[in-house]
Short mmCIF file of C-alpha atoms and ligand atoms in Angstrom, two decimals:
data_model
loop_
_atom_site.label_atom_id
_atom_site.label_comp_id
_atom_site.label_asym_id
_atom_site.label_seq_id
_atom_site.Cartn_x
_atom_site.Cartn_y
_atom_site.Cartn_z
CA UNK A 162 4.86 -19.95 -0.14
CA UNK A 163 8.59 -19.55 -1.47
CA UNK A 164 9.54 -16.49 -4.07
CA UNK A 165 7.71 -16.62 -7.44
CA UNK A 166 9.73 -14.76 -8.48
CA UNK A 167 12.92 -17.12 -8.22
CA UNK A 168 10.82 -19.91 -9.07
CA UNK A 169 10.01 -18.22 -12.84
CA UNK A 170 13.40 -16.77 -12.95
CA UNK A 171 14.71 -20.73 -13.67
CA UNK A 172 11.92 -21.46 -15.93
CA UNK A 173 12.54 -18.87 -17.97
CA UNK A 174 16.58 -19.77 -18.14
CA UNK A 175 15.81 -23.26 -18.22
CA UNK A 176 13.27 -22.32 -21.67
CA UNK A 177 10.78 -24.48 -19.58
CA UNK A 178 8.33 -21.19 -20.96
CA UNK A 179 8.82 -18.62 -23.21
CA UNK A 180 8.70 -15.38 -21.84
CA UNK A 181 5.87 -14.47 -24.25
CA UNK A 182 3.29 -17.17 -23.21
CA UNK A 183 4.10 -16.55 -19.54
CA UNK A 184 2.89 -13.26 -19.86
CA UNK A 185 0.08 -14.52 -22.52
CA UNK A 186 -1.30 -16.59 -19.65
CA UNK A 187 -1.52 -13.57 -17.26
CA UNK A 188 -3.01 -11.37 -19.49
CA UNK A 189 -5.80 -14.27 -20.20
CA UNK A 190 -6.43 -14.33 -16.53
CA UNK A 191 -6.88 -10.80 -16.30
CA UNK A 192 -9.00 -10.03 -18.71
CA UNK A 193 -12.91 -10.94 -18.25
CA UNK A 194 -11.69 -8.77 -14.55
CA UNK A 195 -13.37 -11.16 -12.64
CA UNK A 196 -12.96 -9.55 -9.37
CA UNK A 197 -12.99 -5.74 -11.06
CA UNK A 198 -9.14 -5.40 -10.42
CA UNK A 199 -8.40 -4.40 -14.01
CA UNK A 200 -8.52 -0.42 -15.13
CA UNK A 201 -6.22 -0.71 -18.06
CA UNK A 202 -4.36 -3.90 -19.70
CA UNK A 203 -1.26 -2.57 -20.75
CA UNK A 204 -1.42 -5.74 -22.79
CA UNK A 205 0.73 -4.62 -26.06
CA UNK A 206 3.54 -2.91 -24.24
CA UNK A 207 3.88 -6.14 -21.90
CA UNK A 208 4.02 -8.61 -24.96
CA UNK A 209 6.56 -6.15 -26.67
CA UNK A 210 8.49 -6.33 -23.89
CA UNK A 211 7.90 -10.23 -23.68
CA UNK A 212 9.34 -10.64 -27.22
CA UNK A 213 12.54 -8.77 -26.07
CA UNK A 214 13.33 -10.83 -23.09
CA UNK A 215 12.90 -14.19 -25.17
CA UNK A 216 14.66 -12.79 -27.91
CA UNK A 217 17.97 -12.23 -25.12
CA UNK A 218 16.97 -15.99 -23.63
CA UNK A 219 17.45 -17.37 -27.35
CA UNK A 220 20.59 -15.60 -27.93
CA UNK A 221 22.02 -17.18 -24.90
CA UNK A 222 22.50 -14.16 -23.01
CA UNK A 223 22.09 -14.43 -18.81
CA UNK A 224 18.83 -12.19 -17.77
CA UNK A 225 18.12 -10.76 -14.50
CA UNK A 226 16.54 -11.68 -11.76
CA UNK A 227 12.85 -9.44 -12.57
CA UNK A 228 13.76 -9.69 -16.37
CA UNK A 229 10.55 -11.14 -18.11
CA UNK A 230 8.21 -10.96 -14.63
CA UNK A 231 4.77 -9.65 -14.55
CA UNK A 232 3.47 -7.56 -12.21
CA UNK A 233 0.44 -5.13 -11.93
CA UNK A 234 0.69 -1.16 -11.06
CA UNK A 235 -2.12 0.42 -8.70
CA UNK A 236 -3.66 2.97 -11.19
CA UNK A 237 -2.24 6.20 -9.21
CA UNK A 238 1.34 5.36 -10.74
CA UNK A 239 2.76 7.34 -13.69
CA UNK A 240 3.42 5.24 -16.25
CA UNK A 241 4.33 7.17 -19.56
CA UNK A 242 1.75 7.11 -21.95
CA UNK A 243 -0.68 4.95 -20.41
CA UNK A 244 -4.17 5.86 -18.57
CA UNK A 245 -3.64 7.04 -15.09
CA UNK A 246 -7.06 6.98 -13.93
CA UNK A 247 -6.85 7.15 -10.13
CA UNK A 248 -10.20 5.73 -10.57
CA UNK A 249 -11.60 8.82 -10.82
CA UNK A 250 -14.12 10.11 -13.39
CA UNK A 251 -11.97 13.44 -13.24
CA UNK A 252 -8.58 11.60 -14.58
CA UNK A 253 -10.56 9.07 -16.94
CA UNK A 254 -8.84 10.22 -19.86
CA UNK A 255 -5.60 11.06 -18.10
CA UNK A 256 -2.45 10.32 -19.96
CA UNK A 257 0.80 9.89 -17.71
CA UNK A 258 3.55 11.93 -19.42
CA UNK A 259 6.49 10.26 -17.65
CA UNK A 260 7.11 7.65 -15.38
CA UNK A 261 7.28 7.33 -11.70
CA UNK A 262 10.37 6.73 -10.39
CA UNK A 263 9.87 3.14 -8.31
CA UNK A 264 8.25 1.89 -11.17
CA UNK A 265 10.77 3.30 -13.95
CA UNK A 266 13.51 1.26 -11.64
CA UNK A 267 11.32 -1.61 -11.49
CA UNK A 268 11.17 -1.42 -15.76
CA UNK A 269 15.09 -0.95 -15.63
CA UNK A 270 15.22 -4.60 -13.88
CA UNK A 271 13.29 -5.88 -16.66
CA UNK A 272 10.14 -6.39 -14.63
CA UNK A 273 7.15 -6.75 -17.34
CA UNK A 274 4.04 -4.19 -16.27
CA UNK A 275 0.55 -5.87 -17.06
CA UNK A 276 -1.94 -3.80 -15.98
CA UNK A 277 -2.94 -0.54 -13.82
CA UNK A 278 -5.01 -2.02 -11.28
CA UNK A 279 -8.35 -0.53 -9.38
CA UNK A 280 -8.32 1.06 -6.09
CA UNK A 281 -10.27 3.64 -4.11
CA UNK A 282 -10.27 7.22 -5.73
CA UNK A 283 -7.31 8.61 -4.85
CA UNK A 284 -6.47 6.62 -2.43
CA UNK A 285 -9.68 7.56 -0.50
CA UNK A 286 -11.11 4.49 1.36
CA UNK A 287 -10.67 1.37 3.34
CA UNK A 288 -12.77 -0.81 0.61
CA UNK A 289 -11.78 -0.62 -2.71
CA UNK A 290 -15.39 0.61 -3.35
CA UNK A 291 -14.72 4.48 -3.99
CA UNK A 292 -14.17 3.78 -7.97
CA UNK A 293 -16.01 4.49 -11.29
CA UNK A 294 -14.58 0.81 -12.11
CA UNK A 295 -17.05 -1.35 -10.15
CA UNK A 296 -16.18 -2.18 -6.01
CA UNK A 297 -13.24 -4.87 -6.34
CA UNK A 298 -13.89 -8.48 -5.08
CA UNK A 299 -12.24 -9.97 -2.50
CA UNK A 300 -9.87 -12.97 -3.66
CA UNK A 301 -11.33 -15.50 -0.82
CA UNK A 302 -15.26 -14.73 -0.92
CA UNK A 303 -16.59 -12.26 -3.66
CA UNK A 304 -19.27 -11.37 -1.26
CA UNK A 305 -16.69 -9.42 0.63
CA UNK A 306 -14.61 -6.01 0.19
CA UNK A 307 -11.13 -6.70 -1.30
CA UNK A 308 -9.71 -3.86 1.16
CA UNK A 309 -8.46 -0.56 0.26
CA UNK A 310 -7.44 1.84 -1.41
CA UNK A 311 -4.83 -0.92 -3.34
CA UNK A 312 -7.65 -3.17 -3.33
CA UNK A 313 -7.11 -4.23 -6.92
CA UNK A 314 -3.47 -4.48 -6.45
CA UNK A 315 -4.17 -7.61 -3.39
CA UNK A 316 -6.22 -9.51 -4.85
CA UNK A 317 -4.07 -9.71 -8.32
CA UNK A 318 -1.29 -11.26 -6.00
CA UNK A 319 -3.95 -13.02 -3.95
CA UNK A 320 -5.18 -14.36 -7.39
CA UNK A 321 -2.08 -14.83 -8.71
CA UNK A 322 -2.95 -12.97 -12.02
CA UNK A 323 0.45 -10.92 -10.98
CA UNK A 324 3.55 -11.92 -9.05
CA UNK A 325 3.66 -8.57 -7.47
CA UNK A 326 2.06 -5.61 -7.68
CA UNK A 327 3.22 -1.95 -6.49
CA UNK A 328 0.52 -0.36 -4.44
CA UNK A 329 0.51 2.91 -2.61
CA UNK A 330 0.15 3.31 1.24
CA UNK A 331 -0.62 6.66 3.18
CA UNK A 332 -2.63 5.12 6.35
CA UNK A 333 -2.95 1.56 5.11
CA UNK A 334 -3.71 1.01 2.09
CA UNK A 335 -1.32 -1.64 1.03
CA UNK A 336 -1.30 -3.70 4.32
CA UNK A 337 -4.97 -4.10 5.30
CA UNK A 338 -5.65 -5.02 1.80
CA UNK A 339 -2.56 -7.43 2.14
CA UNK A 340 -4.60 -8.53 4.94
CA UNK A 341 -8.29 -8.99 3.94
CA UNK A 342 -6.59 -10.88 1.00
CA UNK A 343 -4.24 -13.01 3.12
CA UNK A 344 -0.82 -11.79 1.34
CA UNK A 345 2.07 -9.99 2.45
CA UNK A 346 2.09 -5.91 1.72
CA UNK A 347 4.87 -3.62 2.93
CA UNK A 348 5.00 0.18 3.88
CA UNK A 349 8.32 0.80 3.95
CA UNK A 350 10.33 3.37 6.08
CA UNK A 351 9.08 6.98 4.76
CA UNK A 352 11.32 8.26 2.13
CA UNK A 353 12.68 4.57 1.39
CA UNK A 354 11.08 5.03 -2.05
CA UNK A 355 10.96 7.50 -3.93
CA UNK A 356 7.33 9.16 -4.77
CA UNK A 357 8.11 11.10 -7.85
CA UNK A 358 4.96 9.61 -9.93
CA UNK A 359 2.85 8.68 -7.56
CA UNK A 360 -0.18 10.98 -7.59
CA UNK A 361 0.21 12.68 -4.36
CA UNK A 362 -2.70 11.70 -1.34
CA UNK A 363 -1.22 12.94 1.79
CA UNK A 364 2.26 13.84 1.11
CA UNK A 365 3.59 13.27 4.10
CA UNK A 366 2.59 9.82 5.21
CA UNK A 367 2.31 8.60 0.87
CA UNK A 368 4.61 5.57 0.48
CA UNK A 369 5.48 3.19 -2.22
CA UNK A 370 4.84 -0.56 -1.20
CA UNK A 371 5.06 -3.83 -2.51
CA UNK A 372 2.25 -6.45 -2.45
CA UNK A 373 3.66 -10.50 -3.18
CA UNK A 374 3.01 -13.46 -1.84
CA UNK A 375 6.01 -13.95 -0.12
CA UNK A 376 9.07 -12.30 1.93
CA UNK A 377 11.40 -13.06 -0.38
CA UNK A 378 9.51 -11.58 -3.22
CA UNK A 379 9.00 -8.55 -0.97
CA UNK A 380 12.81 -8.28 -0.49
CA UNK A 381 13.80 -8.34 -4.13
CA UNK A 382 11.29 -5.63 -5.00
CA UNK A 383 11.92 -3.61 -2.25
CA UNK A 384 15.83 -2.91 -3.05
CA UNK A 385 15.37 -2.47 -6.88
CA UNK A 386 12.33 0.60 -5.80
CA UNK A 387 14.57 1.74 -2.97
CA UNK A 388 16.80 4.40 -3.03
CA UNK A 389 17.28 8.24 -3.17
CA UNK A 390 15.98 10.21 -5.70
CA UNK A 391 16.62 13.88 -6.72
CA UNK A 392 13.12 14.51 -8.16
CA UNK A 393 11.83 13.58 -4.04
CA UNK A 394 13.64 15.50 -1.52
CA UNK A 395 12.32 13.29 0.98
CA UNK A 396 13.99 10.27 -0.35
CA UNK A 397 17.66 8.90 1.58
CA UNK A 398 20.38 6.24 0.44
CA UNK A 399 19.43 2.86 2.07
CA UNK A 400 21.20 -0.41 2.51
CA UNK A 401 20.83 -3.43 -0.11
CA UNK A 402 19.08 -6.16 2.23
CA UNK A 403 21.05 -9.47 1.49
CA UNK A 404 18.69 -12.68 1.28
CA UNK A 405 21.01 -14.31 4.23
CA UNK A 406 20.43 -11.52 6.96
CA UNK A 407 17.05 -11.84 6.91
CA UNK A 408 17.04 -15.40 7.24
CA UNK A 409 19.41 -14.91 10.27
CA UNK A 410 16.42 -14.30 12.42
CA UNK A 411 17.85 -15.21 16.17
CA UNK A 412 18.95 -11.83 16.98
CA UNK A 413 15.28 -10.02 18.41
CA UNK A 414 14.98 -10.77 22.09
CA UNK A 415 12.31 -8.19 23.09
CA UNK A 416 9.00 -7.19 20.86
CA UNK A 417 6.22 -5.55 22.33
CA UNK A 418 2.67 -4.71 21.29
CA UNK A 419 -0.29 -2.20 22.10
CA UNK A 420 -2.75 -3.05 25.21
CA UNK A 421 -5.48 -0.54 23.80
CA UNK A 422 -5.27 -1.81 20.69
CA UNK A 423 -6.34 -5.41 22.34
CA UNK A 424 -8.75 -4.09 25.02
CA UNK A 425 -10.40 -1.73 22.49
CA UNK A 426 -14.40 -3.22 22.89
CA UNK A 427 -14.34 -2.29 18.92
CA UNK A 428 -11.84 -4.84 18.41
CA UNK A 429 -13.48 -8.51 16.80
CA UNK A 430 -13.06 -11.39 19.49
CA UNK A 431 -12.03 -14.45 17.51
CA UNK A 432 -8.77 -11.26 16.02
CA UNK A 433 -8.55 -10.48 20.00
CA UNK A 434 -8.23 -14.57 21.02
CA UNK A 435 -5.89 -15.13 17.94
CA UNK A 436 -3.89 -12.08 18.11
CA UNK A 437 -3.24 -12.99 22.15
CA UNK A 438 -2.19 -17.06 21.28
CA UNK A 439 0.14 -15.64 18.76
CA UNK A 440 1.82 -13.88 21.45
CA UNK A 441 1.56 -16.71 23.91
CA UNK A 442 3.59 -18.94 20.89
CA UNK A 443 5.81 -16.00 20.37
CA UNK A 444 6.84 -16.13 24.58
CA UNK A 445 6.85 -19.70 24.56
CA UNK A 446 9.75 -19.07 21.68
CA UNK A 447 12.01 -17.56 24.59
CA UNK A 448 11.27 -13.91 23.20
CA UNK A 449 10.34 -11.62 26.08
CA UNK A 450 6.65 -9.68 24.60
CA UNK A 451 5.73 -6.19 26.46
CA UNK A 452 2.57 -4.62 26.71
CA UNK A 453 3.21 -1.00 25.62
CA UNK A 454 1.13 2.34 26.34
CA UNK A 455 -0.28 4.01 23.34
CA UNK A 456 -2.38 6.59 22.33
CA UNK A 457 -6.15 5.45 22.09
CA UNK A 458 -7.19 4.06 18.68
CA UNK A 459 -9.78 6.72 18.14
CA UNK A 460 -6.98 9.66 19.16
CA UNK A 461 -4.97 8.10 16.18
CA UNK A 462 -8.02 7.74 13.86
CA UNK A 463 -9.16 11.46 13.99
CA UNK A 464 -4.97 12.62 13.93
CA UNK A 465 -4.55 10.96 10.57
CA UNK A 466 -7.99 12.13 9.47
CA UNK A 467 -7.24 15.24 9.92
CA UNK A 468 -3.77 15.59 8.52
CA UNK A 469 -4.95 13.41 6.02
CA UNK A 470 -7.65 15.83 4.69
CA UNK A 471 -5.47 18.72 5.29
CA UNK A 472 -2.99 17.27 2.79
CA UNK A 473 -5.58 16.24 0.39
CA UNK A 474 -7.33 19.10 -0.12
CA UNK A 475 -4.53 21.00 -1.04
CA UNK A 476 -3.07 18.32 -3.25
CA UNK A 477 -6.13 18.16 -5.35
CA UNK A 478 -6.62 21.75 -5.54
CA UNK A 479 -4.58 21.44 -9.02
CA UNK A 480 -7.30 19.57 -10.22
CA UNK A 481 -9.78 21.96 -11.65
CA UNK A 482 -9.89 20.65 -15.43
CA UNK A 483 -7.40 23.42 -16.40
CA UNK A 484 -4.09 21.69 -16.52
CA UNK A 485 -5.66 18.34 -15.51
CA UNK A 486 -8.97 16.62 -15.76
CA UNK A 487 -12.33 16.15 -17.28
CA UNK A 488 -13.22 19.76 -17.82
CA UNK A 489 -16.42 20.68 -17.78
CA UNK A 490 -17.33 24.65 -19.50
CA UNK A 491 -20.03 26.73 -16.71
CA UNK A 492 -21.07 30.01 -17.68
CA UNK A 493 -17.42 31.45 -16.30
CA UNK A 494 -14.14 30.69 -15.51
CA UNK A 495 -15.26 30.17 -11.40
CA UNK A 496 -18.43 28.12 -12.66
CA UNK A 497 -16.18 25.94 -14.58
CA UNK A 498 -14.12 25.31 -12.11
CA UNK A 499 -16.76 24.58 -9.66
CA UNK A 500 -18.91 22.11 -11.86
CA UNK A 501 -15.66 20.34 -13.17
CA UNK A 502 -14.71 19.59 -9.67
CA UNK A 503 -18.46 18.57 -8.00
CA UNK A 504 -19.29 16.53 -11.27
CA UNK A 505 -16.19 14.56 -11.07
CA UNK A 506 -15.02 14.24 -8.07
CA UNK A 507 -16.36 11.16 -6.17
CA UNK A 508 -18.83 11.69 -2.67
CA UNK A 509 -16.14 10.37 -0.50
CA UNK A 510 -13.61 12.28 -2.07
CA UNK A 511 -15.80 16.09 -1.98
CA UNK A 512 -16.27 14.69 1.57
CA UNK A 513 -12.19 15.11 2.50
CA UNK A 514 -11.80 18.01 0.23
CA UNK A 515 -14.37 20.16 2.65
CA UNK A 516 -13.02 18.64 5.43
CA UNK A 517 -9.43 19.23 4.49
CA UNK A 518 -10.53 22.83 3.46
CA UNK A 519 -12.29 23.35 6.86
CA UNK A 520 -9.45 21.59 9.27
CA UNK A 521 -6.42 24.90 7.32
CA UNK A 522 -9.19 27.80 7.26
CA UNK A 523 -9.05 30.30 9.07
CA UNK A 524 -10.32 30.33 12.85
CA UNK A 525 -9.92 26.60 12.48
CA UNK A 526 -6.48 25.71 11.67
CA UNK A 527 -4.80 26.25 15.04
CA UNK A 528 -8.03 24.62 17.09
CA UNK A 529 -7.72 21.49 14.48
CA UNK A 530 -4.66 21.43 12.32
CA UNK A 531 -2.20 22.30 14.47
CA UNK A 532 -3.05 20.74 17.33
CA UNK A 533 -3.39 17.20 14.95
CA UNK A 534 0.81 18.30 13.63
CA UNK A 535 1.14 18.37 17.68
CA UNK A 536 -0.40 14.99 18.34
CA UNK A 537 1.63 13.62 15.56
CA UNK A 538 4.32 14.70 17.11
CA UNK A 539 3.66 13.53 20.24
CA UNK A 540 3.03 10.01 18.94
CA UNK A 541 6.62 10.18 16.90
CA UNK A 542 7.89 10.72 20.50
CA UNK A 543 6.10 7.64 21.70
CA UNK A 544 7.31 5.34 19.63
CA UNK A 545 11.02 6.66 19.90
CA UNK A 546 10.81 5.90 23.01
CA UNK A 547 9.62 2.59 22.66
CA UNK A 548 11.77 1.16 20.12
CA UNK A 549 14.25 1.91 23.14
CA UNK A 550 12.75 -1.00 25.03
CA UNK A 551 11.76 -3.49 22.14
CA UNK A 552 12.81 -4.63 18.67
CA UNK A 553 9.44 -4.59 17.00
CA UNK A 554 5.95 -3.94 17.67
CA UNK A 555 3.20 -6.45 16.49
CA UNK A 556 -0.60 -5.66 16.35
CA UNK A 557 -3.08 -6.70 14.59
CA UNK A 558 -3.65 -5.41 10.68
CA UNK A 559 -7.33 -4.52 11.71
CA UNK A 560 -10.14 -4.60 14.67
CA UNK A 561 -12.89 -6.72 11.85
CA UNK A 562 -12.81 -8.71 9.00
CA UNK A 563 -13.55 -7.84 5.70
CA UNK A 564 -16.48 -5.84 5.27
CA UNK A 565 -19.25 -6.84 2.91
CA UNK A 566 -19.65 -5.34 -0.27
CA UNK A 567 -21.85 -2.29 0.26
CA UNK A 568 -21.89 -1.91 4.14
CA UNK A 569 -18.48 0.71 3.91
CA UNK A 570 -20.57 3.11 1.70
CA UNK A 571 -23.54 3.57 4.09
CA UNK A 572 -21.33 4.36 7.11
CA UNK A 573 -17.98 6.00 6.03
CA UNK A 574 -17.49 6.80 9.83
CA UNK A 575 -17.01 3.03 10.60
CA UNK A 576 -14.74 2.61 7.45
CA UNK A 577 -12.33 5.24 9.07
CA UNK A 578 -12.23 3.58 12.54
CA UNK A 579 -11.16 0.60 10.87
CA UNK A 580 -7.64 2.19 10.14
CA UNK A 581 -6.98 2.21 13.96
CA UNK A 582 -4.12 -0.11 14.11
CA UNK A 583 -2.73 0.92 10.49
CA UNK A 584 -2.75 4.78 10.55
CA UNK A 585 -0.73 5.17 13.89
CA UNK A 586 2.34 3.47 12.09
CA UNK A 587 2.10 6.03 9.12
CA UNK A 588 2.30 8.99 11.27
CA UNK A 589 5.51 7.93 12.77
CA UNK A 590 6.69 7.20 8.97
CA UNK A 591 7.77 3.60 10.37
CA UNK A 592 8.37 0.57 7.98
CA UNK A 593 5.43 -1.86 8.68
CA UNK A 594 4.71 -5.29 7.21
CA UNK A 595 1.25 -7.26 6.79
CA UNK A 596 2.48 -10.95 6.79
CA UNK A 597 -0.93 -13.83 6.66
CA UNK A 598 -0.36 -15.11 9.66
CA UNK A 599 -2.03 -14.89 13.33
CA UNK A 600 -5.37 -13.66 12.92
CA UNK A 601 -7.74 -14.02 10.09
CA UNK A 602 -6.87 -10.80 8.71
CA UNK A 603 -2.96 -11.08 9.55
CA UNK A 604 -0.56 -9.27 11.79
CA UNK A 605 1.34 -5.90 11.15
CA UNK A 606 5.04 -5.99 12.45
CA UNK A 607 6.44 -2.87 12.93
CA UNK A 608 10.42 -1.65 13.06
CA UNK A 609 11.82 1.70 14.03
CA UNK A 610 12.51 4.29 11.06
CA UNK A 611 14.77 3.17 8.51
CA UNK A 612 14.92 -0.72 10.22
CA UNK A 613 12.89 -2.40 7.44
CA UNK A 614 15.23 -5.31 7.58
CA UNK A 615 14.44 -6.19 11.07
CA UNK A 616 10.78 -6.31 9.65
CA UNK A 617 11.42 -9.08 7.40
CA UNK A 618 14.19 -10.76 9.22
CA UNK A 619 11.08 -10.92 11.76
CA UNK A 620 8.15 -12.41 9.52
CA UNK A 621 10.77 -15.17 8.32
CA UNK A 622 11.21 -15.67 12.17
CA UNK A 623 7.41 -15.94 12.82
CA UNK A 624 6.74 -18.00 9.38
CA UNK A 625 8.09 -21.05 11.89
CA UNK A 626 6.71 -20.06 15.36
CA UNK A 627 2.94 -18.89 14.70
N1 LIG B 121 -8.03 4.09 4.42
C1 LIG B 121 -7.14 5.19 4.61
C2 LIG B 121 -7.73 6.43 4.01
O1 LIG B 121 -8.74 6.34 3.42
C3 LIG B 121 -5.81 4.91 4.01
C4 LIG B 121 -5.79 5.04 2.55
C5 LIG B 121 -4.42 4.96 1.96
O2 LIG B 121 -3.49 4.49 2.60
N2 LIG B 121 -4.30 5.46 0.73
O3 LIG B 121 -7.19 7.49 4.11
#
């Protein structure tokens, strides 16, 4: 599929559509939420803004390139004055007071928001099924899980009720649902984007990433988010990527990918088979493909887990209907606390917050926590030193396909083990694209830190070849 958004950029110049009805028609589409993406229509701002951008167009002024297009917001963004649920009955009646930053730029292009989008609680969960709004429907077969946590997010690409939409990713959560949905979704390089705004999961693996339906589209949004940001220390200047270099894709000569990943016996057979003739078609390109040593899929799983909990739990600690939240009065200020917290909180949620709490206390944290900071270190290490040997690493986005709607709940052991091919990438902070290709729930190509480019100068190399 080419870029939308190029595509509605000349329609709009061209007055083939007004502004207004464009955005009209997507708002129609979203609302009877079909597939329980919707949390919010932000329906009034988006037609104000509609009016503005035809109200340029009739004056003859030029517009930019995201001036006047709709996109959708996973509901764990800031967005001033609007809910910010996080799908959570805790933050139901949350009001953002400002604006996250990636989104804010995205607004200063003229992008037009539609809606804040449901997703797993947040950010807890591989399904899209951890949410007061109803488990979201997969775009292909409603019998299915859309993916998670930006599970809402995918499928308003995949359904084309949004051109993009801005999801968060801290072990997956924008490419497996990119996946399951068959749509492109980027992490980026950690600290590409800024997260000022985005309700924090796991702080140190949390990215910003875009969700469209094709590079292109991923490219444009990608620089306008990008950049450094004083109010997120862990944000750094980055380089513009020009349409042309990515399209100059004859320069990767080596790629590699994961052995364990493949031989794992947890690993679907038909992904195995497909995921193997991809390479075959990527060798009989002239591109030399290594099998590379990793760490063991389960090794990766519980590493994330518990840095992932660790993070979590503190994050939320804020959370106690004081300053935030649905606060519920006990018979003291420690009661209320306590009920306000178990009342609202979701299972799977309490579930990392007692984990997380568990993995830092005392007589614990150097048996669990540290030794999970060491193993993240040690997998940093690995991939340093393979991105000495190849370009990019591809793997599959996930060992199954999409769940059915209901089975994730029963067994949330089996919904973490299916982050083993995504969560490995987050710890090493690495840019990482879902593209629809390869396998029925897409491949993952990987760059080292700060080589996003690569990463999409890839996919428009494989677009031909696979
Ligand atoms: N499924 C993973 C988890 O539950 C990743 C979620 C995410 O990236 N927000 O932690």
């Amino acid at each position: 599929m080419e870029s939308q958004i190029h595509a509605i950029h000349q329609q709009l110049m061209k007055k083939e559509i007004t502004c207004t009805k464009l955005i009209q028609r997507r708002l129609d589409l979203l609302k009877p939420n079909t597939h329980n993406t919707v949390n919010a229509l932000l329906d009034e701002m988006a037609l104000d803004l509609a009016s503005k951008v035809d109200a340029k167009i009739e004056n003859g002024e030029t517009i930019g390139l995201l001036e006047g297009i709709p996109f959708g917001i996973k509901d764990v963004f800031m967005v001033q004055g609007t809910y910010t649920t996080a799908s959570s009955d805790l933050l139901k009646k949350y009001k953002s007071p400002y604006t996250a930053t990636a989104i804010q730029k995205l607004l200063n292009a003229g992008a037009i928001p539609l809606v804040k989008e449901n997703c797993d609680s947040f950010g807890h969960g591989s399904s899209s099924e951890n949410t007061i709004f109803g488990a979201v429907k997969n775009a292909v077969n409603t019998d299915l899980v859309a993916g998670g946590s930006s599970g809402g997010s995918a499928v308003n690409v995949a359904k084309n009720y949004t051109v993009f939409s801005i999801g968060g990713d801290t072990g997956g959560s924008v490419r497996q649902p990119a996946g399951y949905n068959k749509i492109f979704g980027l992490k980026p390089t950690y600290g590409r984007i800024s997260r000022f705004g985005l309700m924090a999961y796991a702080s140190s693996t949390d990215c910003v990433g875009p969700i469209a339906k094709s590079i292109e589209d991923i490219r444009i949004v990608l620089n306008v988010m990008s950049g450094k940001d004083v109010k997120d220390l862990t944000t750094y200047e980055s380089k513009e990527i020009s349409e042309e270099n990515i399209l100059n894709t004859n320069e990767i000569k080596t790629v590699g990918y994961f052995k364990n990943f493949i031989q794992n016996k947890a690993i679907n057979p038909k992904i195995k088979a497909d995921f193997l003739a991809s390479i075959e078609k990527i060798k009989a390109s002239g591109i030399e493909v290594i099998a590379l040593d990793f760490f063991e899929s389960e090794t990766l799983v519980s590493t994330y887990y518990t840095l992932a909990m660790a993070e979590t739990a503190s994050n939320l600690s804020r959370l106690d209907g004081t300053n935030y939240g649905n606060r519920i009065e006990g018979k003291n200020l420690k009661d209320t606390y306590s009920i306000t917290r178990s009342e609202n909180f979701s299972e799977e949620t309490k579930r990392r917050i007692v984990g997380g709490n568990q993995v830092l206390s005392q007589g614990f944290s150097d048996e669990i926590y540290l030794k999970g900071l060491n193993l993240r270190d040690q997998i940093s290490e690995s991939f340093e030193k393979d991105f000495k040997e190849v370009a990019i690493i591809l793997s599959p986005v996930t060992p199954n396909t999409a769940p059915k709607i209901g089975d994730s709940l029963k067994d949330p052991l089996a919904m973490y083990l299916s982050d083993a091919f995504t969560v490995g990438f987050s710890l090493g902070q690495l840019p990482t694209l879902t593209i629809p290709q390869g396998t029925e729930t897409g491949i993952q190509i990987t760059g080292a830190k700060n080589n996003d480019e690569l990463v999409l100068k890839f996919a428009n190399f494989l677009k031909d070849i696979i």
